[in-house]
């Protein structure tokens, strides 16, 4: 195949929360925007395994940019999620302490929050805390309540941002890895990828954990990205109703997510968390016995009725940190000013909407002319969520497409209609179907629906079953046809 | 739809459900409907293409599909209605069922009785918390069985199996016959988890390396499984790290237990036994919710399908009695309690008015034991017991009649002894 040359005003490298938030923000202007993602699907990097909290904006010591962006972003989520049809709920957080002496810590946090304008912070006493969390341990003495803390599904948000950006003419290229960046004399970049060349006026580095490798390509080598690993454990849906708010220790950072029934579209099982630890390998997503002990002990301490039997799965993710600062790096490169770093870190999902607006300001300051599109459509509609629809809407959906009457994933009640629609919108792998529809995310972890999902993927993508992968590249699930090995052995 | 007229709805068309429906129909229940979420009848039997089924029920050695076929043909002949690819979404404590299918859309039913026969599912990696990476190539043994026997695909060519349940052992043999190298079967207990006959016929006869008191401590590979690390465990089940060994493989199969599938039961307000994971049932297989019965692996995981069918028939005949003449139901007067050496007993209560058939499992394997009912009410010597092999004890009516009227509880124990 002849290598092609594409033209763009802005190229975004990275299809996680940073890249898709910027793509959607830029899609309201008259621009040619291309987003490049090296994986087979969007949101297959760090965003996929991040937690779902939208932080209230309580400030930390040495992270002015994180503080500013998260405080600005938090109130934007109602409007954003409404436009994008992404479930969002302000569940509130309780920074809970077990010792009277520790109430001082809560007061200090509150004071700092009040100064910067985090709304409606309140210290609740033991009685009020028990009223808000009837199942919490007796040992909990007080909590700082942050009512604006929210929950959103990070991958739903990324997919929605990308779908809306595409609706507004942003081009997204998957399986596309940047291999070389060549700044040209006339102030443009030639970007070399495994799928051809792109000529672009601006380049935004939103490559997350791999942002250092992209920056290196223009000779910027003053930082490296360091993964901070977090382990998570998901509990059976039976625990629904046990925890009402996000519970967090202000001392260790350990947390437990709420499990309200109304959260079903976002996440209906408790995710128990764990504070991160620095690791070397960027692809390390292993979980450990020690991590489990730590996470489980905190959950059990806070909610004694949680049992190890309730755990249905575990996973690990990484927060991308940079070696230069504790803060984000959202700025033009010192070397090549039209190369703009958009490197988030912890609580990146929270900060993403304000970050995207900041990128727009930076682009303008670097000379990009922006004209608003006349026909920008801010709305996107999600895949129908059969499980949470009222009976009348279910009936209407099945009448329109009978595949919505065929339940494929029994644990999460996901229908064939939803899976086919997810594939139509870009799911290419079993994991991609899982993130978009929740098929395989329940207690049996794909035991029953796994074979069905593989079959539907093969059918809809018109590929052999043996080519279906879990997450792209070399992650094929079924390596041989029946008798194939025997034939090989006999030869 | 006219389906609302159902007298009896059976949820699940596996061996328990079909046997239950046949029995109820034979006893005169008019409208019997079986609701099944898969596209075919027979439950998981259709993927169990090995033999060993039916020795108790048919006195004949059959394959899984043959065993199922006998029941399905009979059920069809009797005019039992089947709703395939139909998923029950909800059951209320008043026996109102909401279901969905692509043919009928949303279905609402309000039968006079319900029999739960949803079977069980496999425990997964998450449930046993194996550390390591999350690559492709990790399957439960039952899923692998479906791929190999029904779909016609082989997961990989070098396999390690964690756990030694029956499905795992059957798959060790099946995969070997397909040209796959089964590198190891790794079992955390000091003995094999499944039936003795499977250990002999599937593991020893095929020279599968068996590592007892070992577990998987790490999984390697980011895209596809590349290897697993196994290690011996100490008496607290912690891995002994100097015994670690890495085994190259592309697939890890899990055969680490089955869990009765009772999410629907919980919606109906049915109480579950924390040991079995299934509904607490009395000798009629009725749950605590009036008119809702349960049978088969949804109640407790069986090792032989024949007993699943017997249990289905018991539930079917009692559901028929419930529908046709509620007055005939005796009061349950005696609780059965698992004593020393016994993990659980099904049923949990009996009436004392008729012969009682008790199914139970022991806690650990042993030789020369005595199973005792009550203080010295009934005793039975057994030369060998294993947790994987279910025990069946029958208390004849003549014996029960000798019980004092005030007897409210019978404890069943299993202790060392010859008499």
Short mmCIF file of C-alpha atoms in Angstrom, two decimals, chain B residues 1-316:
data_model
loop_
_atom_site.label_atom_id
_atom_site.label_comp_id
_atom_site.label_asym_id
_atom_site.label_seq_id
_atom_site.Cartn_x
_atom_site.Cartn_y
_atom_site.Cartn_z
CA UNK B 1 -50.22 -13.73 24.67
CA UNK B 2 -52.02 -16.65 26.26
CA UNK B 3 -49.00 -17.70 28.24
CA UNK B 4 -50.31 -15.94 31.31
CA UNK B 5 -52.35 -19.09 31.89
CA UNK B 6 -49.33 -21.10 33.08
CA UNK B 7 -49.95 -23.30 36.11
CA UNK B 8 -46.29 -24.15 36.60
CA UNK B 9 -43.23 -22.32 35.31
CA UNK B 10 -39.86 -24.03 35.51
CA UNK B 11 -36.87 -21.71 35.20
CA UNK B 12 -34.06 -23.54 33.41
CA UNK B 13 -34.17 -26.45 30.95
CA UNK B 14 -31.23 -28.38 32.34
CA UNK B 15 -31.62 -31.88 33.80
CA UNK B 16 -33.34 -30.64 36.97
CA UNK B 17 -35.84 -28.43 35.21
CA UNK B 18 -36.83 -30.90 32.51
CA UNK B 19 -37.24 -33.78 35.00
CA UNK B 20 -39.34 -31.55 37.25
CA UNK B 21 -41.60 -30.45 34.41
CA UNK B 22 -42.13 -34.03 33.19
CA UNK B 23 -43.09 -35.21 36.66
CA UNK B 24 -45.52 -32.36 37.25
CA UNK B 25 -47.13 -32.87 33.85
CA UNK B 26 -47.46 -36.61 34.46
CA UNK B 27 -49.19 -35.89 37.73
CA UNK B 28 -51.83 -33.86 35.97
CA UNK B 29 -50.69 -30.23 35.94
CA UNK B 30 -52.12 -28.66 32.80
CA UNK B 31 -50.01 -25.77 31.65
CA UNK B 32 -46.35 -26.43 32.25
CA UNK B 33 -43.83 -24.01 30.77
CA UNK B 34 -40.06 -24.29 30.85
CA UNK B 35 -38.17 -21.07 30.40
CA UNK B 36 -34.59 -21.36 29.14
CA UNK B 37 -32.12 -18.60 28.34
CA UNK B 38 -29.95 -20.69 26.01
CA UNK B 39 -30.97 -21.58 22.47
CA UNK B 40 -31.34 -25.28 23.22
CA UNK B 41 -32.69 -27.58 25.93
CA UNK B 42 -30.55 -29.75 28.16
CA UNK B 43 -28.48 -27.16 30.00
CA UNK B 44 -24.78 -27.89 30.14
CA UNK B 45 -25.26 -31.58 29.28
CA UNK B 46 -24.98 -30.85 25.56
CA UNK B 47 -21.33 -29.87 25.99
CA UNK B 48 -20.55 -32.92 28.19
CA UNK B 49 -19.88 -35.30 25.33
CA UNK B 50 -18.04 -37.80 27.54
CA UNK B 51 -19.74 -40.85 29.04
CA UNK B 52 -20.55 -41.73 32.65
CA UNK B 53 -24.08 -40.32 32.78
CA UNK B 54 -27.18 -42.32 33.64
CA UNK B 55 -25.67 -45.24 35.58
CA UNK B 56 -28.09 -44.61 38.46
CA UNK B 57 -31.12 -43.35 36.58
CA UNK B 58 -31.11 -45.49 33.42
CA UNK B 59 -28.72 -48.23 34.66
CA UNK B 60 -26.87 -47.49 31.44
CA UNK B 61 -23.64 -45.64 30.59
CA UNK B 62 -24.61 -42.63 28.44
CA UNK B 63 -23.01 -39.41 27.18
CA UNK B 64 -24.37 -36.08 28.35
CA UNK B 65 -26.32 -35.32 25.16
CA UNK B 66 -27.79 -38.87 25.15
CA UNK B 67 -28.88 -38.50 28.74
CA UNK B 68 -30.51 -35.13 28.03
CA UNK B 69 -32.14 -36.42 24.83
CA UNK B 70 -34.11 -39.09 26.74
CA UNK B 71 -35.69 -36.45 28.95
CA UNK B 72 -36.23 -33.85 26.24
CA UNK B 73 -38.06 -36.33 23.97
CA UNK B 74 -40.30 -37.33 26.82
CA UNK B 75 -41.06 -33.72 27.71
CA UNK B 76 -41.91 -32.89 24.10
CA UNK B 77 -44.17 -35.93 23.90
CA UNK B 78 -46.07 -34.77 26.96
CA UNK B 79 -46.80 -31.36 25.44
CA UNK B 80 -44.71 -29.29 27.80
CA UNK B 81 -44.13 -25.79 26.40
CA UNK B 82 -40.61 -24.48 26.03
CA UNK B 83 -39.65 -20.84 25.82
CA UNK B 84 -36.11 -20.81 24.48
CA UNK B 85 -33.72 -17.84 24.46
CA UNK B 86 -35.95 -16.43 27.16
CA UNK B 87 -34.37 -14.83 30.18
CA UNK B 88 -36.24 -14.45 33.44
CA UNK B 89 -35.40 -10.95 34.64
CA UNK B 90 -37.39 -10.87 37.85
CA UNK B 91 -39.49 -13.02 40.16
CA UNK B 92 -41.52 -11.41 42.91
CA UNK B 93 -42.31 -13.09 46.24
CA UNK B 94 -45.88 -13.34 44.91
CA UNK B 95 -44.61 -15.51 42.02
CA UNK B 96 -44.92 -12.85 39.32
CA UNK B 97 -42.33 -13.49 36.63
CA UNK B 98 -40.96 -10.91 34.18
CA UNK B 99 -38.98 -12.36 31.31
CA UNK B 100 -37.70 -11.25 27.93
CA UNK B 101 -37.04 -12.93 24.60
CA UNK B 102 -36.39 -11.70 21.11
CA UNK B 103 -39.45 -13.53 19.78
CA UNK B 104 -42.02 -12.54 22.39
CA UNK B 105 -40.54 -9.33 23.81
CA UNK B 106 -41.39 -8.75 27.46
CA UNK B 107 -43.32 -11.66 29.00
CA UNK B 108 -45.29 -11.47 32.24
CA UNK B 109 -46.44 -14.66 33.94
CA UNK B 110 -48.19 -15.43 37.19
CA UNK B 111 -48.19 -19.20 37.67
CA UNK B 112 -49.55 -21.15 40.64
CA UNK B 113 -46.10 -22.56 41.35
CA UNK B 114 -42.51 -22.02 40.21
CA UNK B 115 -39.60 -24.43 40.17
CA UNK B 116 -36.17 -22.82 40.19
CA UNK B 117 -33.66 -24.87 38.20
CA UNK B 118 -31.09 -22.30 37.10
CA UNK B 119 -28.11 -24.52 37.84
CA UNK B 120 -24.72 -23.14 38.77
CA UNK B 121 -21.83 -21.15 37.37
CA UNK B 122 -18.09 -21.54 37.65
CA UNK B 123 -15.91 -19.69 40.11
CA UNK B 124 -13.63 -17.29 38.27
CA UNK B 125 -10.16 -15.92 38.66
CA UNK B 126 -11.47 -12.91 40.55
CA UNK B 127 -13.31 -15.09 43.01
CA UNK B 128 -10.08 -16.81 43.99
CA UNK B 129 -7.91 -13.75 43.50
CA UNK B 130 -4.97 -15.06 41.46
CA UNK B 131 -2.25 -12.39 41.32
CA UNK B 132 -0.41 -11.45 38.12
CA UNK B 133 -1.17 -9.96 34.70
CA UNK B 134 -4.49 -9.99 32.82
CA UNK B 135 -3.72 -11.44 29.41
CA UNK B 136 -5.97 -13.36 27.02
CA UNK B 137 -5.88 -17.12 27.54
CA UNK B 138 -7.46 -17.53 30.97
CA UNK B 139 -10.71 -19.50 30.85
CA UNK B 140 -12.83 -21.47 33.23
CA UNK B 141 -12.86 -25.18 32.39
CA UNK B 142 -16.55 -25.13 31.46
CA UNK B 143 -16.10 -22.28 29.00
CA UNK B 144 -13.18 -24.16 27.43
CA UNK B 145 -15.40 -27.24 27.25
CA UNK B 146 -18.02 -25.28 25.36
CA UNK B 147 -15.44 -23.92 22.93
CA UNK B 148 -13.94 -27.34 22.24
CA UNK B 149 -17.09 -29.50 22.17
CA UNK B 150 -19.76 -27.15 20.86
CA UNK B 151 -18.08 -24.30 18.98
CA UNK B 152 -15.14 -26.29 17.59
CA UNK B 153 -12.23 -24.17 18.82
CA UNK B 154 -9.14 -24.96 20.88
CA UNK B 155 -8.01 -22.23 23.27
CA UNK B 156 -4.27 -22.97 23.05
CA UNK B 157 -1.66 -25.67 22.72
CA UNK B 158 0.05 -25.65 26.12
CA UNK B 159 -2.30 -25.62 29.06
CA UNK B 160 -2.03 -25.48 32.84
CA UNK B 161 -5.15 -26.31 34.81
CA UNK B 162 -5.67 -24.80 38.26
CA UNK B 163 -8.00 -26.83 40.42
CA UNK B 164 -9.04 -30.44 39.98
CA UNK B 165 -12.81 -30.29 39.77
CA UNK B 166 -14.58 -32.77 37.52
CA UNK B 167 -14.86 -30.41 34.55
CA UNK B 168 -11.14 -29.61 34.84
CA UNK B 169 -10.20 -33.29 34.79
CA UNK B 170 -12.55 -34.07 31.92
CA UNK B 171 -11.00 -31.18 29.99
CA UNK B 172 -7.45 -32.38 30.73
CA UNK B 173 -8.32 -35.58 28.89
CA UNK B 174 -10.36 -33.90 26.18
CA UNK B 175 -7.62 -31.38 25.36
CA UNK B 176 -4.95 -34.09 25.34
CA UNK B 177 -7.04 -35.97 22.79
CA UNK B 178 -7.15 -32.77 20.72
CA UNK B 179 -3.36 -32.64 20.57
CA UNK B 180 -2.96 -30.07 23.34
CA UNK B 181 -0.16 -30.53 25.88
CA UNK B 182 -1.56 -30.34 29.39
CA UNK B 183 1.55 -29.27 31.29
CA UNK B 184 0.16 -29.54 34.79
CA UNK B 185 -2.91 -29.85 36.95
CA UNK B 186 -2.42 -27.82 40.11
CA UNK B 187 -4.56 -28.44 43.20
CA UNK B 188 -4.34 -26.52 46.48
CA UNK B 189 -5.78 -29.41 48.53
CA UNK B 190 -3.84 -32.59 49.38
CA UNK B 191 -6.34 -34.57 47.28
CA UNK B 192 -8.13 -34.25 43.95
CA UNK B 193 -11.34 -32.22 44.00
CA UNK B 194 -13.50 -34.30 41.68
CA UNK B 195 -14.68 -37.88 41.41
CA UNK B 196 -12.23 -40.77 41.89
CA UNK B 197 -13.21 -42.26 38.52
CA UNK B 198 -12.27 -39.01 36.77
CA UNK B 199 -8.93 -38.87 38.58
CA UNK B 200 -8.13 -42.36 37.32
CA UNK B 201 -9.56 -42.13 33.80
CA UNK B 202 -8.60 -38.55 32.95
CA UNK B 203 -5.45 -37.74 34.91
CA UNK B 204 -3.54 -40.94 35.68
CA UNK B 205 -4.44 -42.77 32.46
CA UNK B 206 -3.22 -39.79 30.43
CA UNK B 207 -0.10 -39.13 32.50
CA UNK B 208 -1.08 -35.56 33.35
CA UNK B 209 1.44 -34.15 35.89
CA UNK B 210 -0.55 -33.56 39.08
CA UNK B 211 0.73 -31.07 41.67
CA UNK B 212 -1.18 -31.46 44.94
CA UNK B 213 -0.87 -28.82 47.69
CA UNK B 214 0.28 -26.35 45.03
CA UNK B 215 -1.23 -23.17 43.67
CA UNK B 216 -0.67 -20.59 40.94
CA UNK B 217 1.17 -17.61 42.45
CA UNK B 218 1.77 -15.56 39.30
CA UNK B 219 0.53 -15.21 35.73
CA UNK B 220 2.94 -13.90 33.06
CA UNK B 221 2.32 -12.24 29.70
CA UNK B 222 0.57 -8.95 28.90
CA UNK B 223 -1.26 -9.82 25.69
CA UNK B 224 -1.51 -13.61 25.79
CA UNK B 225 -0.56 -15.92 28.68
CA UNK B 226 3.14 -16.79 28.39
CA UNK B 227 3.67 -18.77 31.58
CA UNK B 228 2.39 -19.31 35.09
CA UNK B 229 4.41 -19.70 38.28
CA UNK B 230 3.25 -22.36 40.69
CA UNK B 231 4.44 -23.07 44.23
CA UNK B 232 3.82 -25.52 47.03
CA UNK B 233 1.76 -24.17 49.91
CA UNK B 234 2.28 -24.46 53.65
CA UNK B 235 -0.36 -25.51 56.16
CA UNK B 236 -1.84 -21.98 56.23
CA UNK B 237 -2.10 -22.10 52.43
CA UNK B 238 0.65 -19.53 51.97
CA UNK B 239 2.99 -20.23 49.05
CA UNK B 240 6.48 -21.50 49.93
CA UNK B 241 8.50 -19.25 47.64
CA UNK B 242 11.57 -21.45 47.36
CA UNK B 243 9.37 -24.13 45.76
CA UNK B 244 8.38 -21.77 42.93
CA UNK B 245 8.56 -23.07 39.41
CA UNK B 246 7.64 -21.34 36.18
CA UNK B 247 5.72 -23.36 33.61
CA UNK B 248 5.53 -22.06 30.05
CA UNK B 249 2.02 -22.22 28.63
CA UNK B 250 -0.40 -20.19 26.52
CA UNK B 251 -3.56 -21.03 28.42
CA UNK B 252 -4.65 -21.27 32.05
CA UNK B 253 -7.85 -23.15 32.78
CA UNK B 254 -9.64 -22.78 36.09
CA UNK B 255 -11.55 -25.61 37.68
CA UNK B 256 -11.93 -24.16 41.12
CA UNK B 257 -15.52 -24.80 42.03
CA UNK B 258 -19.11 -24.15 41.11
CA UNK B 259 -21.54 -21.70 42.67
CA UNK B 260 -25.35 -22.14 42.59
CA UNK B 261 -26.85 -19.30 40.58
CA UNK B 262 -29.40 -17.63 42.81
CA UNK B 263 -29.68 -13.99 41.86
CA UNK B 264 -33.32 -14.55 40.81
CA UNK B 265 -34.04 -16.46 44.01
CA UNK B 266 -32.86 -13.47 46.05
CA UNK B 267 -35.20 -11.18 44.12
CA UNK B 268 -38.07 -13.48 45.07
CA UNK B 269 -37.12 -13.19 48.73
CA UNK B 270 -35.79 -16.72 49.04
CA UNK B 271 -33.42 -17.49 51.91
CA UNK B 272 -30.11 -19.06 50.96
CA UNK B 273 -27.92 -21.46 52.90
CA UNK B 274 -24.52 -19.81 53.33
CA UNK B 275 -22.75 -23.19 53.03
CA UNK B 276 -24.37 -24.49 49.83
CA UNK B 277 -25.11 -21.08 48.33
CA UNK B 278 -28.52 -22.46 47.35
CA UNK B 279 -32.06 -22.00 48.68
CA UNK B 280 -32.90 -23.58 52.03
CA UNK B 281 -35.45 -26.26 51.13
CA UNK B 282 -37.64 -28.69 53.03
CA UNK B 283 -38.18 -32.34 52.11
CA UNK B 284 -40.62 -31.31 49.36
CA UNK B 285 -37.92 -29.03 47.82
CA UNK B 286 -40.08 -26.02 48.67
CA UNK B 287 -38.23 -22.83 49.62
CA UNK B 288 -39.30 -20.41 52.34
CA UNK B 289 -41.52 -18.69 49.74
CA UNK B 290 -44.80 -20.55 49.38
CA UNK B 291 -45.21 -22.16 45.96
CA UNK B 292 -41.59 -21.66 44.89
CA UNK B 293 -39.62 -24.91 44.71
CA UNK B 294 -36.00 -25.51 43.72
CA UNK B 295 -34.02 -28.48 42.44
CA UNK B 296 -30.64 -29.48 41.09
CA UNK B 297 -27.43 -27.49 41.14
CA UNK B 298 -29.24 -24.30 42.00
CA UNK B 299 -29.82 -25.88 45.45
CA UNK B 300 -26.45 -27.56 45.92
CA UNK B 301 -23.78 -28.62 43.46
CA UNK B 302 -24.14 -32.31 42.61
CA UNK B 303 -21.47 -34.61 41.26
CA UNK B 304 -23.83 -36.94 39.36
CA UNK B 305 -26.57 -35.76 37.03
CA UNK B 306 -28.73 -38.76 37.98
CA UNK B 307 -29.32 -37.26 41.42
CA UNK B 308 -30.14 -33.93 39.83
CA UNK B 309 -32.91 -35.66 37.89
CA UNK B 310 -34.22 -37.43 41.00
CA UNK B 311 -34.26 -34.11 42.83
CA UNK B 312 -36.05 -32.47 39.90
CA UNK B 313 -38.72 -35.17 39.98
CA UNK B 314 -39.18 -34.68 43.70
CA UNK B 315 -39.66 -30.94 43.22
CA UNK B 316 -41.97 -31.59 40.24
#
